[in-house]
Amino acid sequence: MSNTSHPNPLAKARIAVLGYGSQGRAHALNLRDSGLDVVIGLRPNGPTWHKAKADGFNVVEPGEAVKGADLVAVLTPDMVQPTLYKESIEPNIKPGAALLFAHGFNVHFGQIVPRADIDVILVAPKGPGALVRTEYERGRGVPCIWAVHQDVTGHAEATTKGYADGIGGGRAMIIKTDFKEETETDLFGEQAVLCGGASELVIAGFETLTEAGYQPEIAYYEVMHELKLIVDLFYEGGLTKMLQFVSETAQYGDYVSGPRVIDAGVKARMKDVLRDIQDGTFAKNWTEEYKAGLPNYQKLKQADLDHPIEKVGAKLRAQMPWLQPVSAETTAAPMKKAG
Ligand code: NAD
Ligand code: MG
């Protein structure tokens, strides 16, 4: 079950996995293949109920899954977790059990205040669920970060590492963090660089070219399509590999023009974004927006979906038969995690 010969501390434990989406399915399958006892908690006939059943799991309502579980992994979307906690977890989780998260948002920002008689832990794989599963199947694992927020049993750390082992993270690397660091850096990454930063950079580049009279098709290839090449090089070998694989002309342009675009003003505004995350402003705004039924979220999302780059992109991607369609399930959730 792990790269060590020690038995997993969860060997005799019952694990309830609540949610069967990107992370939930991968964790559940890996834990089961590691020989651990897994039950799935979902809303009856919800979107992933039948999938979990088809994968051969015992699938019950969340409250039922929590009853008697030694570890409860909360792998539903972050915004539904506070209600799920109040209604299904808090009344049912047994004293001394462990409550596990893959993102610290609700605990760190006080949206969930866990009962005082349980362990509260975190294991966050640094990759999407599909990779967590395929790497496990190859006998490897995706590195995980882990944290202990509350340790009432005295063995919360061992439990956390046992879970990381069970999903395959122990075969790769695990890094200790805390709920504050995981939550704040995760939010910052997706806002400033990964989702927010990268998409605005692409859109600004596309608009600059098309407003200057260049064809949208050509602009699309240059500023969106080819970004994948660069990101793959970053992923495989950092800046070093990217610089090895692009031309000298591209490198020179990078050195002289990159800092003109991403200048000290960008970094100053990144610090503003980070401050809003740290002081809870972002969490408060997002929670209020969610409770109000996502009015601004829907408007802003629609503006992205209606941008001209999406029209031309759809047309061009239809001519790229090698592209895999992204499943509806992975695009349905209100906020996708970047990694
Ligand atoms: P997801 O949207 O892919 O799946 C959510 C699952 O929860 C689905 O099975 C859905 O049917 C179920 N669900 C929704 N509402 C529910 C409810 N009220 N009761 C019970 N089940 C409900 O979610 P995800 O992206 O796997 O995210 C799960 C957690 O993992 C989040 O805390 C997220 O921040 C974290 N995380 C995600 C990733 C990632 O790659 N997606 C990476 C690291 C951490
Ligand atoms: Mg992330």
Coordinates of C-alpha atoms and ligand atoms in Angstrom, one line a residue:
M1 CA 0.0 0.0 0.0
S2 CA 2.9 2.4 0.4
N3 CA 6.6 2.5 -0.2
T4 CA 7.3 1.5 3.4
S5 CA 6.8 -2.0 4.9
H6 CA 4.9 -0.6 7.9
P7 CA 1.2 -1.2 8.0
N8 CA -0.9 1.8 7.3
P9 CA -2.3 3.3 10.5
L10 CA -5.7 3.4 8.7
A11 CA -5.5 -0.4 8.0
K12 CA -8.4 -1.1 10.4
A13 CA -10.2 2.2 9.9
R14 CA -13.4 2.9 8.1
I15 CA -13.0 5.9 5.7
A16 CA -16.0 7.9 4.6
V17 CA -15.3 9.9 1.4
L18 CA -17.9 12.7 0.9
G19 CA -18.1 13.8 -2.7
Y20 CA -17.1 11.8 -5.8
G21 CA -15.8 14.5 -8.2
S22 CA -12.3 15.2 -9.3
Q23 CA -10.6 14.5 -6.0
G24 CA -13.2 12.3 -4.3
R25 CA -13.2 9.6 -7.0
A26 CA -9.4 9.4 -7.2
H27 CA -9.0 9.3 -3.5
A28 CA -11.7 6.7 -3.0
L29 CA -10.3 4.4 -5.7
N30 CA -6.7 4.7 -4.6
L31 CA -7.6 4.1 -0.9
R32 CA -9.6 1.0 -1.8
D33 CA -6.8 -0.3 -4.0
S34 CA -4.5 0.3 -1.0
G35 CA -6.6 -2.2 0.9
L36 CA -8.5 0.3 3.0
D37 CA -12.2 0.3 3.9
V38 CA -14.0 3.0 2.0
V39 CA -17.7 4.1 2.0
I40 CA -18.9 7.0 -0.2
G41 CA -21.3 9.7 1.1
L42 CA -23.4 11.5 -1.6
R43 CA -26.8 13.0 -2.1
P44 CA -29.1 10.2 -3.4
N45 CA -29.2 10.3 -7.2
G46 CA -26.9 13.4 -7.3
P47 CA -24.7 13.7 -10.4
T48 CA -22.0 11.3 -9.3
W49 CA -24.1 8.8 -7.2
H50 CA -24.4 6.3 -10.1
K51 CA -20.7 6.7 -11.0
A52 CA -19.7 5.7 -7.5
K53 CA -22.1 2.8 -7.6
A54 CA -20.8 1.7 -11.0
D55 CA -17.3 1.7 -9.5
G56 CA -18.5 -0.8 -7.0
F57 CA -18.6 1.3 -3.9
N58 CA -21.1 1.2 -1.1
V59 CA -22.8 4.6 -1.6
V60 CA -25.0 6.1 1.1
E61 CA -26.3 9.5 2.2
P62 CA -23.5 11.7 3.7
G63 CA -24.8 11.4 7.3
E64 CA -25.0 7.6 7.1
A65 CA -21.4 7.5 5.7
V66 CA -20.1 9.6 8.6
K67 CA -21.7 7.4 11.3
G68 CA -19.1 5.0 12.5
A69 CA -16.4 6.3 10.2
D70 CA -12.9 6.7 11.7
L71 CA -11.9 9.2 9.1
V72 CA -14.2 11.6 7.1
A73 CA -12.7 13.1 3.9
V74 CA -14.6 16.2 2.9
L75 CA -14.3 16.3 -0.9
T76 CA -17.3 18.2 -2.0
P77 CA -17.1 21.8 -3.5
D78 CA -15.8 24.2 -0.9
M79 CA -19.0 26.3 -0.8
V80 CA -21.3 23.4 0.1
Q81 CA -19.0 22.2 2.9
P82 CA -20.3 24.5 5.8
T83 CA -23.9 23.2 5.4
L84 CA -22.7 19.6 4.8
Y85 CA -20.7 19.9 8.0
K86 CA -23.7 21.3 10.1
E87 CA -26.2 18.9 8.7
S88 CA -24.4 15.6 8.1
I89 CA -21.0 15.7 9.8
E90 CA -21.3 17.5 13.1
P91 CA -24.2 15.4 14.4
N92 CA -22.8 12.1 13.3
I93 CA -19.0 12.1 13.5
K94 CA -17.7 10.0 16.4
P95 CA -15.4 11.4 19.0
G96 CA -11.8 10.8 18.2
A97 CA -12.4 10.5 14.5
A98 CA -10.5 12.5 11.9
L99 CA -12.0 15.1 9.7
L100 CA -9.9 15.6 6.5
F101 CA -10.0 18.3 3.9
A102 CA -8.2 18.8 0.6
H103 CA -8.3 22.6 0.9
G104 CA -8.2 24.6 4.1
F105 CA -10.6 27.4 3.1
N106 CA -13.5 26.7 5.4
V107 CA -11.6 25.8 8.5
H108 CA -9.0 28.6 8.0
F109 CA -11.7 31.3 7.4
G110 CA -14.0 30.0 10.2
Q111 CA -16.8 28.9 8.0
I112 CA -16.5 25.5 9.7
V113 CA -15.6 25.3 13.3
P114 CA -15.0 21.6 13.9
R115 CA -16.1 19.9 17.1
A116 CA -13.4 20.0 19.8
D117 CA -13.3 16.2 20.1
I118 CA -12.1 15.3 16.7
D119 CA -8.8 15.5 14.7
V120 CA -8.8 18.0 11.9
I121 CA -6.3 17.3 9.1
L122 CA -5.5 18.2 5.5
V123 CA -4.0 16.3 2.6
A124 CA -3.9 18.2 -0.7
P125 CA -2.5 16.4 -3.8
K126 CA -0.6 18.8 -6.0
G127 CA -2.4 17.7 -9.1
P128 CA -5.9 17.1 -10.5
G129 CA -7.9 14.0 -9.5
A130 CA -7.3 12.3 -12.8
L131 CA -3.6 12.4 -12.3
V132 CA -3.8 11.3 -8.7
R133 CA -5.6 8.2 -10.1
T134 CA -3.4 7.5 -13.1
E135 CA -0.2 7.9 -11.3
Y136 CA -1.4 5.6 -8.6
E137 CA -2.3 3.0 -11.2
R138 CA 1.2 3.3 -12.6
G139 CA 2.6 2.5 -9.2
R140 CA 3.7 6.0 -8.5
G141 CA 2.0 9.0 -6.8
V142 CA 1.3 12.7 -6.9
P143 CA 3.2 14.7 -4.3
C144 CA 0.9 15.9 -1.5
I145 CA 1.0 18.7 1.1
W146 CA -0.3 17.9 4.5
A147 CA -1.3 19.7 7.7
V148 CA -2.7 19.1 11.2
H149 CA -5.1 21.7 12.5
Q150 CA -6.4 19.9 15.6
D151 CA -4.9 16.9 17.3
V152 CA -7.0 15.5 20.1
T153 CA -6.0 11.8 19.7
G154 CA -2.3 12.4 19.7
H155 CA -1.9 10.5 16.4
A156 CA -3.4 13.0 14.0
E157 CA 0.0 13.2 12.1
A158 CA 0.2 9.5 11.7
T159 CA -3.4 9.4 10.4
T160 CA -2.7 12.2 7.9
K161 CA 0.4 10.4 6.6
G162 CA -1.5 7.2 6.4
Y163 CA -4.1 8.9 4.2
A164 CA -1.4 10.5 2.0
D165 CA 0.1 7.0 1.7
G166 CA -3.2 5.5 0.9
I167 CA -3.8 7.8 -2.1
G168 CA -0.3 7.3 -3.3
G169 CA 1.3 10.6 -2.2
G170 CA 3.6 8.7 0.1
R171 CA 5.2 7.1 -3.0
A172 CA 6.2 10.5 -4.2
M173 CA 6.8 13.3 -1.7
I174 CA 4.8 14.8 1.1
I175 CA 5.5 18.3 2.4
K176 CA 4.2 19.7 5.7
T177 CA 2.2 22.9 5.7
D178 CA -0.5 24.4 7.8
F179 CA -4.1 25.4 7.0
K180 CA -3.2 29.1 6.8
E181 CA -0.4 28.6 4.3
E182 CA -2.2 26.0 2.2
T183 CA -5.3 28.2 1.9
E184 CA -3.7 31.6 1.3
T185 CA -1.1 30.3 -1.2
D186 CA -3.7 28.3 -3.0
L187 CA -6.0 31.2 -3.4
F188 CA -3.2 33.5 -4.4
G189 CA -1.9 31.2 -7.0
E190 CA -5.3 30.7 -8.7
Q191 CA -6.2 34.4 -8.5
A192 CA -3.0 36.2 -9.4
V193 CA -1.2 33.7 -11.7
L194 CA -3.0 30.6 -12.8
C195 CA -6.6 31.4 -13.5
G196 CA -6.9 35.2 -13.1
G197 CA -3.5 36.3 -14.1
A198 CA -3.0 33.9 -17.1
S199 CA -6.4 34.5 -18.6
E200 CA -6.2 38.3 -18.3
L201 CA -2.7 38.2 -19.9
V202 CA -4.0 36.2 -22.8
I203 CA -7.0 38.4 -23.3
A204 CA -4.9 41.6 -23.2
G205 CA -2.6 40.1 -25.8
F206 CA -5.4 39.0 -28.0
E207 CA -7.1 42.4 -27.8
T208 CA -3.8 44.2 -28.5
L209 CA -3.3 42.2 -31.7
T210 CA -6.8 42.3 -33.0
E211 CA -7.2 46.1 -32.2
A212 CA -4.1 46.6 -34.3
G213 CA -5.8 44.9 -37.2
Y214 CA -4.4 41.5 -37.1
Q215 CA -6.6 38.5 -37.8
P216 CA -8.3 37.0 -34.7
E217 CA -7.3 33.5 -35.9
I218 CA -3.6 34.4 -36.0
A219 CA -3.9 36.2 -32.7
Y220 CA -5.5 33.2 -31.1
Y221 CA -2.7 30.9 -32.1
E222 CA 0.0 33.3 -30.9
V223 CA -1.4 34.2 -27.5
M224 CA -3.6 31.3 -26.4
H225 CA -2.9 28.1 -28.3
E226 CA 0.9 28.3 -28.0
L227 CA 0.8 29.0 -24.3
K228 CA 0.5 25.3 -23.8
L229 CA 4.0 24.7 -25.3
I230 CA 5.5 27.2 -22.8
V231 CA 3.6 25.9 -19.8
D232 CA 4.6 22.3 -20.6
L233 CA 8.2 23.4 -20.7
F234 CA 7.8 25.2 -17.3
Y235 CA 6.2 22.1 -15.9
E236 CA 8.9 19.7 -17.1
G237 CA 12.0 21.8 -16.5
G238 CA 11.2 25.3 -15.3
L239 CA 12.5 28.5 -16.8
T240 CA 15.7 26.6 -17.8
K241 CA 14.0 24.2 -20.1
M242 CA 11.7 26.9 -21.6
L243 CA 14.8 29.0 -22.5
Q244 CA 16.5 26.0 -24.0
F245 CA 13.6 25.3 -26.3
V246 CA 12.8 28.7 -27.6
S247 CA 14.8 30.7 -30.2
E248 CA 17.4 33.3 -29.3
T249 CA 15.1 35.9 -30.7
A250 CA 12.3 34.7 -28.4
Q251 CA 14.7 34.8 -25.5
Y252 CA 15.9 38.3 -26.2
G253 CA 12.3 39.5 -26.5
D254 CA 11.5 37.8 -23.2
Y255 CA 14.3 39.6 -21.4
V256 CA 13.6 43.1 -22.7
S257 CA 9.8 43.1 -23.1
G258 CA 8.6 40.7 -20.4
P259 CA 9.5 43.2 -17.6
R260 CA 7.8 46.0 -19.5
V261 CA 4.5 44.2 -19.4
I262 CA 4.8 42.5 -16.0
D263 CA 6.3 45.4 -14.2
A264 CA 6.6 46.6 -10.5
G265 CA 3.0 47.8 -10.7
V266 CA 1.8 44.2 -11.3
K267 CA 3.7 43.0 -8.3
A268 CA 2.3 45.8 -6.2
R269 CA -1.2 44.8 -7.2
M270 CA -0.4 41.1 -6.6
K271 CA 0.4 42.2 -3.0
D272 CA -3.0 43.9 -2.8
V273 CA -4.6 40.6 -3.9
L274 CA -2.6 38.7 -1.3
R275 CA -3.6 41.2 1.4
D276 CA -7.3 40.7 0.6
I277 CA -6.8 37.0 0.9
Q278 CA -4.9 37.2 4.1
D279 CA -7.3 39.6 5.9
G280 CA -10.4 37.6 4.9
T281 CA -11.8 40.2 2.5
F282 CA -11.8 37.8 -0.4
A283 CA -13.3 35.0 1.7
K284 CA -16.1 37.3 3.0
N285 CA -16.9 38.6 -0.5
W286 CA -16.9 35.2 -2.1
T287 CA -19.1 33.7 0.7
E288 CA -21.6 36.5 0.4
E289 CA -21.6 36.2 -3.4
Y290 CA -22.3 32.5 -3.2
K291 CA -25.1 33.0 -0.6
A292 CA -26.7 35.7 -2.8
G293 CA -27.0 33.2 -5.7
L294 CA -23.8 34.2 -7.6
P295 CA -25.2 37.3 -9.4
N296 CA -21.8 38.9 -10.2
Y297 CA -20.1 35.6 -10.7
Q298 CA -22.6 34.7 -13.4
K299 CA -22.2 38.1 -15.1
L300 CA -18.5 38.0 -15.0
K301 CA -18.4 34.4 -16.2
Q302 CA -20.7 35.3 -19.1
A303 CA -18.5 38.1 -20.2
D304 CA -15.5 35.7 -20.4
L305 CA -17.6 33.2 -22.3
D306 CA -18.8 35.9 -24.7
H307 CA -15.3 37.3 -25.4
P308 CA -14.3 37.2 -29.1
I309 CA -11.4 35.0 -28.3
E310 CA -13.9 32.3 -27.4
K311 CA -15.7 32.6 -30.7
V312 CA -12.6 32.2 -32.8
G313 CA -11.1 29.6 -30.4
A314 CA -14.1 27.3 -30.7
K315 CA -13.8 27.5 -34.5
L316 CA -10.1 26.7 -34.5
R317 CA -10.2 24.0 -31.9
A318 CA -12.9 22.2 -34.0
Q319 CA -10.0 21.6 -36.5
M320 CA -7.8 20.1 -33.8
P321 CA -9.0 16.5 -33.7
W322 CA -6.3 15.5 -31.1
L323 CA -8.0 17.6 -28.5
Q324 CA -9.9 15.6 -25.9
P325 CA -13.4 16.9 -25.1
V326 CA -13.5 18.2 -21.5
S327 CA -16.4 16.4 -19.7
A328 CA -19.4 18.3 -18.6
E329 CA -18.8 17.1 -15.0
T330 CA -15.5 18.8 -14.8
T331 CA -16.9 22.1 -16.0
A332 CA -20.1 22.1 -13.9
A333 CA -18.8 23.2 -10.5
P334 CA -19.0 26.9 -9.7
M335 CA -15.3 27.2 -9.0
K336 CA -12.6 24.8 -10.2
K337 CA -9.4 24.5 -8.5
A338 CA -6.2 25.1 -10.3
G339 CA -4.1 22.5 -8.7
Ligands
NAD1 P1 -15.9 18.4 -7.6 O1 -16.7 19.6 -8.0 O2 -15.1 17.8 -8.7 O3 -16.8 17.3 -7.0 C1 -17.6 17.5 -6.0 C2 -18.4 16.3 -5.5 O4 -19.2 16.6 -4.4 C3 -19.3 15.7 -6.6 O5 -19.3 14.3 -6.4 C4 -20.7 16.3 -6.2 O6 -21.7 15.5 -6.6 C5 -20.5 16.2 -4.7 N1 -21.4 17.1 -3.9 C6 -21.8 18.4 -4.3 N2 -22.6 18.9 -3.3 C7 -22.7 17.9 -2.4 C8 -23.4 17.8 -1.1 N3 -24.2 18.9 -0.7 N4 -23.3 16.7 -0.4 C9 -22.6 15.7 -0.8 N5 -21.9 15.7 -2.0 C10 -22.0 16.8 -2.8 O7 -14.9 18.8 -6.4 P2 -13.3 18.8 -6.4 O8 -12.7 19.7 -7.4 O9 -12.8 17.4 -6.3 O10 -13.0 19.5 -5.0 C11 -13.2 18.8 -3.8 C12 -12.2 19.4 -2.7 O11 -10.9 19.2 -3.2 C13 -12.4 20.9 -2.6 O12 -12.1 21.2 -1.2 C14 -11.2 21.4 -3.4 O13 -10.8 22.7 -3.0 C15 -10.2 20.4 -3.2 N6 -9.1 20.3 -4.2 C16 -9.4 20.1 -5.5 C17 -8.4 19.9 -6.4 C18 -8.8 19.6 -7.9 O14 -7.9 19.3 -8.6 N7 -10.0 19.7 -8.3 C19 -7.1 19.9 -6.0 C20 -6.8 20.1 -4.7 C21 -7.8 20.2 -3.8
MG2 MG -4.4 25.3 -6.1

